[in-house]
Amino acid sequence: MPVYSMTGYANSVAHPPKAEDGSSTPQASVSVELRSVNGRFLDLSMRMPEELRGLEPQLRELIAARFKRGKIELRINSQREAEGALPQPQPEQLNRLASLEAKVLTWLPKAAPLSVHEALNWCKSGAAAPAHLDSATLEAAQACVDGLAESREREGEKLVAILTERIGRLRELADEAEPLLPAVVQRQQQRFLERWQEALKTSGANASVPQDALQERALNEAAAFAIRIDVAEELGRLRAHLEELTRLLKKGGELGKRLDFLIQELHREANTLGSKSAALELTNISVEMKVAIEQMREQVQNIE
């Protein structure tokens, strides 16, 4: 399955159907736009003409069936052709409007009478969309949803390429760190023993504990110290997380939240590597790892 980004854009236009004689019906065409950015959940907002508000439940269902995460904005515009550009007032609408105007003038005799433009707007707001306009809107919305899915898939391919490159860099850093571990542990252990030896010489004459016992304790402490600064386990877990990231990216699908969790675990291991580091070389590697992981986190935030 492909990996989808939560960033994308698509638009679509549905034209009015042709009449049986081949001529175009003087009604409306519809344009639909979908814009998508990253979000923790599916957050859908809609901007559309009032005459199409009745389609909102169907449009929400259409989008939710295709996308699970992201902040998505739907914009719908209808354009009427010349003959159908103005609303066609119905007699009952005009009668109702005249009755309301007369009632207002009874109470407010100085009120200005309604203009033709105001009357047409009132009739338009109360009119239902033509039947063909509903079908044209749903047709354009379906095409737009398909286009947005393709856009998010293309963007997802780019994100996978970036993440794969960063995963390779983290593996290189882990490979650089691994040969350093035995030498670092041995060097720090030797320093630890040297300091113990100096302490033993300083207090040797007045010590009530036998010299052999102190020497054995020094060796035990040195071994414990070596265990504390050994980061082989952290590197092993880091490699395991990188393998899981690679597997998920190859598998595809809805994996943004799982990737985000693995990025947190990678950051934890890199932090531990830095805090336990007893050599400048390992500290520098830890810093580079954190930079690469932070770059990955920014990209993962955009994956569905």
Short mmCIF file of C-alpha atoms in Angstrom, two decimals:
data_model
loop_
_atom_site.label_atom_id
_atom_site.label_comp_id
_atom_site.label_asym_id
_atom_site.label_seq_id
_atom_site.Cartn_x
_atom_site.Cartn_y
_atom_site.Cartn_z
CA MET A 1 0.00 0.00 0.00
CA PRO A 2 1.20 3.56 -0.65
CA VAL A 3 2.09 6.03 2.08
CA TYR A 4 -0.11 9.12 2.09
CA SER A 5 0.88 12.60 3.11
CA MET A 6 -1.72 14.84 4.75
CA THR A 7 -0.73 17.72 2.47
CA GLY A 8 -2.39 18.02 -0.91
CA TYR A 9 -4.61 20.00 -3.26
CA ALA A 10 -7.13 19.13 -5.96
CA ASN A 11 -9.89 20.83 -7.91
CA SER A 12 -12.59 19.67 -10.28
CA VAL A 13 -15.35 21.20 -12.40
CA ALA A 14 -18.63 19.53 -13.42
CA HIS A 15 -20.50 21.07 -16.36
CA PRO A 16 -24.26 20.95 -16.80
CA PRO A 17 -25.64 18.02 -18.78
CA LYS A 18 -26.60 18.39 -22.39
CA ALA A 19 -30.20 18.44 -23.42
CA GLU A 20 -31.56 15.65 -25.59
CA ASP A 21 -31.16 17.81 -28.71
CA GLY A 22 -27.49 18.36 -27.86
CA SER A 23 -27.85 21.93 -26.63
CA SER A 24 -26.49 22.99 -23.25
CA THR A 25 -29.00 23.62 -20.50
CA PRO A 26 -28.99 27.21 -19.23
CA GLN A 27 -28.28 26.21 -15.65
CA ALA A 28 -25.26 26.00 -13.37
CA SER A 29 -21.82 24.39 -13.42
CA VAL A 30 -19.96 23.56 -10.23
CA SER A 31 -16.30 23.85 -9.24
CA VAL A 32 -14.96 22.04 -6.19
CA GLU A 33 -11.63 22.59 -4.41
CA LEU A 34 -10.05 20.49 -1.68
CA ARG A 35 -7.07 21.66 0.37
CA SER A 36 -5.42 19.44 2.94
CA VAL A 37 -2.76 20.02 5.61
CA ASN A 38 -1.56 17.93 8.53
CA GLY A 39 -3.72 17.39 11.62
CA ARG A 40 -4.01 14.87 14.43
CA PHE A 41 -7.52 13.86 13.37
CA LEU A 42 -9.86 14.41 10.43
CA ASP A 43 -10.95 18.05 10.64
CA LEU A 44 -13.29 19.01 7.81
CA SER A 45 -14.53 22.53 7.03
CA MET A 46 -16.86 23.48 4.17
CA ARG A 47 -17.60 26.64 2.24
CA MET A 48 -20.46 26.39 -0.23
CA PRO A 49 -23.52 28.25 -1.52
CA GLU A 50 -26.56 28.05 0.73
CA GLU A 51 -28.53 26.33 -2.02
CA LEU A 52 -26.15 23.35 -1.72
CA ARG A 53 -26.12 23.03 2.07
CA GLY A 54 -28.43 20.06 1.84
CA LEU A 55 -25.55 18.05 0.35
CA GLU A 56 -23.26 18.59 3.35
CA PRO A 57 -23.93 15.18 5.00
CA GLN A 58 -23.23 13.34 1.73
CA LEU A 59 -20.07 15.34 1.13
CA ARG A 60 -18.80 14.68 4.65
CA GLU A 61 -19.45 10.97 4.22
CA LEU A 62 -17.67 10.98 0.86
CA ILE A 63 -14.53 12.61 2.29
CA ALA A 64 -14.47 10.64 5.55
CA ALA A 65 -14.66 7.37 3.61
CA ARG A 66 -11.38 8.23 1.83
CA PHE A 67 -9.32 10.14 4.41
CA LYS A 68 -8.72 9.42 8.09
CA ARG A 69 -6.48 12.29 9.18
CA GLY A 70 -5.72 15.86 8.17
CA LYS A 71 -7.31 19.28 8.18
CA ILE A 72 -9.31 19.40 4.96
CA GLU A 73 -11.08 22.43 3.54
CA LEU A 74 -13.80 21.98 0.91
CA ARG A 75 -14.82 24.94 -1.24
CA ILE A 76 -17.70 24.81 -3.72
CA ASN A 77 -18.65 27.54 -6.19
CA SER A 78 -21.53 27.44 -8.66
CA GLN A 79 -21.63 29.54 -11.81
CA ARG A 80 -24.89 30.06 -13.62
CA GLU A 81 -25.11 30.55 -17.35
CA ALA A 82 -26.65 33.67 -18.86
CA GLU A 83 -30.27 32.56 -18.92
CA GLY A 84 -30.11 31.02 -15.50
CA ALA A 85 -27.96 33.66 -13.79
CA LEU A 86 -30.91 35.24 -11.97
CA PRO A 87 -33.33 33.39 -9.70
CA GLN A 88 -36.83 32.72 -10.99
CA PRO A 89 -39.22 34.03 -8.31
CA GLN A 90 -42.25 31.86 -7.69
CA PRO A 91 -45.71 33.45 -7.19
CA GLU A 92 -45.97 32.14 -3.63
CA GLN A 93 -42.59 33.69 -2.82
CA LEU A 94 -43.64 37.09 -4.16
CA ASN A 95 -46.99 36.95 -2.37
CA ARG A 96 -45.26 36.12 0.89
CA LEU A 97 -42.73 38.91 0.37
CA ALA A 98 -45.46 41.48 -0.44
CA SER A 99 -47.36 40.47 2.68
CA LEU A 100 -44.27 40.88 4.85
CA GLU A 101 -43.43 44.24 3.31
CA ALA A 102 -46.97 45.54 3.89
CA LYS A 103 -46.84 44.44 7.53
CA VAL A 104 -43.49 46.19 8.04
CA LEU A 105 -44.74 49.41 6.41
CA THR A 106 -47.78 49.37 8.68
CA TRP A 107 -45.53 49.59 11.72
CA LEU A 108 -42.70 51.53 10.08
CA PRO A 109 -44.28 53.85 7.48
CA LYS A 110 -40.96 55.61 6.83
CA ALA A 111 -39.19 52.37 5.88
CA ALA A 112 -37.87 52.26 2.30
CA PRO A 113 -39.65 49.86 -0.04
CA LEU A 114 -37.89 46.75 -1.28
CA SER A 115 -35.83 47.06 -4.45
CA VAL A 116 -35.94 44.51 -7.26
CA HIS A 117 -32.40 43.40 -6.34
CA GLU A 118 -33.40 42.81 -2.70
CA ALA A 119 -36.49 40.89 -3.77
CA LEU A 120 -34.46 38.67 -6.10
CA ASN A 121 -31.90 37.96 -3.38
CA TRP A 122 -34.67 37.00 -0.97
CA CYS A 123 -36.20 34.65 -3.55
CA LYS A 124 -32.77 33.19 -4.31
CA SER A 125 -32.01 32.42 -0.65
CA GLY A 126 -35.26 30.55 -0.28
CA ALA A 127 -34.90 28.55 -3.49
CA ALA A 128 -33.65 25.01 -3.63
CA ALA A 129 -30.83 24.06 -5.94
CA PRO A 130 -31.84 22.56 -9.28
CA ALA A 131 -31.81 18.79 -9.30
CA HIS A 132 -28.99 18.68 -11.85
CA LEU A 133 -26.88 20.95 -9.64
CA ASP A 134 -26.89 18.40 -6.81
CA SER A 135 -25.69 15.61 -9.08
CA ALA A 136 -23.09 17.89 -10.69
CA THR A 137 -21.78 18.84 -7.23
CA LEU A 138 -21.45 15.23 -6.12
CA GLU A 139 -19.80 14.33 -9.42
CA ALA A 140 -17.24 17.13 -9.07
CA ALA A 141 -16.68 16.28 -5.38
CA GLN A 142 -15.96 12.63 -6.19
CA ALA A 143 -13.46 13.59 -8.87
CA CYS A 144 -11.88 16.09 -6.47
CA VAL A 145 -11.57 13.49 -3.70
CA ASP A 146 -9.82 11.14 -6.15
CA GLY A 147 -7.50 13.96 -7.19
CA LEU A 148 -6.66 14.83 -3.59
CA ALA A 149 -5.87 11.19 -2.84
CA GLU A 150 -3.47 11.10 -5.79
CA SER A 151 -1.88 14.37 -4.66
CA ARG A 152 -1.40 13.07 -1.13
CA GLU A 153 0.06 9.84 -2.50
CA ARG A 154 2.63 11.73 -4.59
CA GLU A 155 3.57 13.81 -1.59
CA GLY A 156 3.79 10.64 0.50
CA GLU A 157 6.33 9.15 -1.93
CA LYS A 158 8.56 12.18 -1.40
CA LEU A 159 8.27 11.85 2.38
CA VAL A 160 9.21 8.16 2.22
CA ALA A 161 12.32 9.05 0.20
CA ILE A 162 13.36 11.64 2.79
CA LEU A 163 12.74 9.29 5.72
CA THR A 164 14.60 6.44 4.01
CA GLU A 165 17.61 8.69 3.50
CA ARG A 166 17.55 9.73 7.18
CA ILE A 167 17.22 6.11 8.30
CA GLY A 168 20.33 5.30 6.26
CA ARG A 169 22.19 8.16 7.93
CA LEU A 170 21.24 6.91 11.41
CA ARG A 171 22.49 3.43 10.52
CA GLU A 172 25.80 4.93 9.40
CA LEU A 173 26.13 6.78 12.71
CA ALA A 174 25.36 3.61 14.66
CA ASP A 175 28.02 1.78 12.64
CA GLU A 176 30.50 4.55 13.43
CA ALA A 177 29.73 4.35 17.14
CA GLU A 178 29.92 0.59 17.55
CA PRO A 179 33.71 0.16 17.01
CA LEU A 180 34.37 2.94 19.50
CA LEU A 181 32.57 1.25 22.39
CA PRO A 182 35.19 -1.32 23.54
CA ALA A 183 38.02 1.21 23.41
CA VAL A 184 35.99 3.86 25.22
CA VAL A 185 34.91 1.43 27.94
CA GLN A 186 38.46 0.13 28.41
CA ARG A 187 39.94 3.64 28.49
CA GLN A 188 37.43 4.91 31.06
CA GLN A 189 37.83 1.76 33.15
CA GLN A 190 41.61 2.25 33.18
CA ARG A 191 41.21 5.86 34.28
CA PHE A 192 38.88 4.74 37.03
CA LEU A 193 41.42 2.17 38.28
CA GLU A 194 44.24 4.71 38.17
CA ARG A 195 42.29 7.08 40.39
CA TRP A 196 41.55 4.25 42.80
CA GLN A 197 45.23 3.38 42.91
CA GLU A 198 46.12 6.96 43.74
CA ALA A 199 43.49 7.03 46.46
CA LEU A 200 44.80 3.74 47.88
CA LYS A 201 48.40 5.02 47.98
CA THR A 202 47.31 8.18 49.73
CA SER A 203 45.39 6.38 52.45
CA GLY A 204 47.25 3.05 52.39
CA ALA A 205 49.25 3.58 55.58
CA ASN A 206 46.24 4.52 57.68
CA ALA A 207 43.75 2.06 56.10
CA SER A 208 42.18 -0.52 58.40
CA VAL A 209 40.99 -2.59 55.42
CA PRO A 210 43.50 -5.01 53.86
CA GLN A 211 45.12 -3.91 50.59
CA ASP A 212 43.80 -6.95 48.72
CA ALA A 213 40.23 -6.19 49.74
CA LEU A 214 40.59 -2.61 48.55
CA GLN A 215 42.04 -3.80 45.26
CA GLU A 216 39.14 -6.22 44.75
CA ARG A 217 36.64 -3.50 45.53
CA ALA A 218 38.32 -1.21 43.01
CA LEU A 219 38.03 -3.86 40.32
CA ASN A 220 34.34 -4.42 41.12
CA GLU A 221 33.66 -0.70 41.00
CA ALA A 222 35.51 -0.43 37.70
CA ALA A 223 33.39 -3.24 36.23
CA ALA A 224 30.19 -1.58 37.43
CA PHE A 225 31.36 1.71 35.96
CA ALA A 226 32.07 0.04 32.63
CA ILE A 227 28.53 -1.36 32.56
CA ARG A 228 27.07 2.07 33.28
CA ILE A 229 28.85 3.74 30.37
CA ASP A 230 28.33 0.90 27.90
CA VAL A 231 25.77 1.96 25.23
CA ALA A 232 25.70 -1.25 23.19
CA GLU A 233 22.10 -1.93 24.29
CA GLU A 234 20.99 1.54 23.21
CA LEU A 235 22.53 1.04 19.78
CA GLY A 236 20.84 -2.34 19.49
CA ARG A 237 17.43 -0.90 20.30
CA LEU A 238 18.04 2.03 17.94
CA ARG A 239 18.78 -0.40 15.10
CA ALA A 240 15.63 -2.37 15.93
CA HIS A 241 13.53 0.80 15.73
CA LEU A 242 15.11 1.66 12.38
CA GLU A 243 14.24 -1.80 11.06
CA GLU A 244 10.63 -1.35 12.17
CA LEU A 245 10.46 2.08 10.52
CA THR A 246 11.72 0.59 7.26
CA ARG A 247 9.19 -2.24 7.45
CA LEU A 248 6.29 0.16 8.05
CA LEU A 249 7.31 2.46 5.20
CA LYS A 250 7.41 -0.52 2.82
CA LYS A 251 4.05 -1.76 4.08
CA GLY A 252 2.34 1.64 3.72
CA GLY A 253 -1.20 2.48 4.74
CA GLU A 254 -2.25 4.59 7.73
CA LEU A 255 0.92 4.57 9.80
CA GLY A 256 1.51 8.18 10.87
CA LYS A 257 0.80 7.60 14.56
CA ARG A 258 2.98 4.47 14.74
CA LEU A 259 5.82 6.30 13.02
CA ASP A 260 5.47 9.15 15.49
CA PHE A 261 5.79 6.70 18.40
CA LEU A 262 8.93 5.13 16.89
CA ILE A 263 10.46 8.57 16.40
CA GLN A 264 9.95 9.22 20.11
CA GLU A 265 11.71 5.95 20.92
CA LEU A 266 14.60 6.82 18.61
CA HIS A 267 14.97 10.16 20.34
CA ARG A 268 14.99 8.42 23.73
CA GLU A 269 17.83 6.11 22.68
CA ALA A 270 19.84 8.99 21.21
CA ASN A 271 19.39 10.96 24.44
CA THR A 272 20.55 7.99 26.53
CA LEU A 273 23.54 7.54 24.24
CA GLY A 274 24.50 11.16 24.82
CA SER A 275 23.98 11.07 28.59
CA LYS A 276 26.03 7.87 29.03
CA SER A 277 28.73 8.88 26.59
CA ALA A 278 32.19 8.95 28.14
CA ALA A 279 34.00 10.13 25.03
CA LEU A 280 33.76 13.18 22.80
CA GLU A 281 33.42 11.00 19.70
CA LEU A 282 30.25 9.36 21.02
CA THR A 283 28.86 12.70 22.15
CA ASN A 284 29.26 14.10 18.63
CA ILE A 285 27.56 11.03 17.17
CA SER A 286 24.67 11.44 19.62
CA VAL A 287 24.22 15.08 18.56
CA GLU A 288 24.16 14.12 14.87
CA MET A 289 21.62 11.41 15.62
CA LYS A 290 19.34 13.89 17.36
CA VAL A 291 19.51 16.25 14.39
CA ALA A 292 18.57 13.45 11.97
CA ILE A 293 15.76 12.23 14.23
CA GLU A 294 14.35 15.74 14.56
CA GLN A 295 14.35 16.06 10.77
CA MET A 296 12.44 12.77 10.59
CA ARG A 297 9.93 13.97 13.19
CA GLU A 298 9.08 17.00 11.05
CA GLN A 299 8.35 14.76 8.05
CA VAL A 300 6.41 12.16 10.02
CA GLN A 301 4.02 14.88 11.24
CA ASN A 302 2.74 15.09 7.65
CA ILE A 303 2.05 11.37 7.16
CA GLU A 304 -1.51 10.10 7.45
#
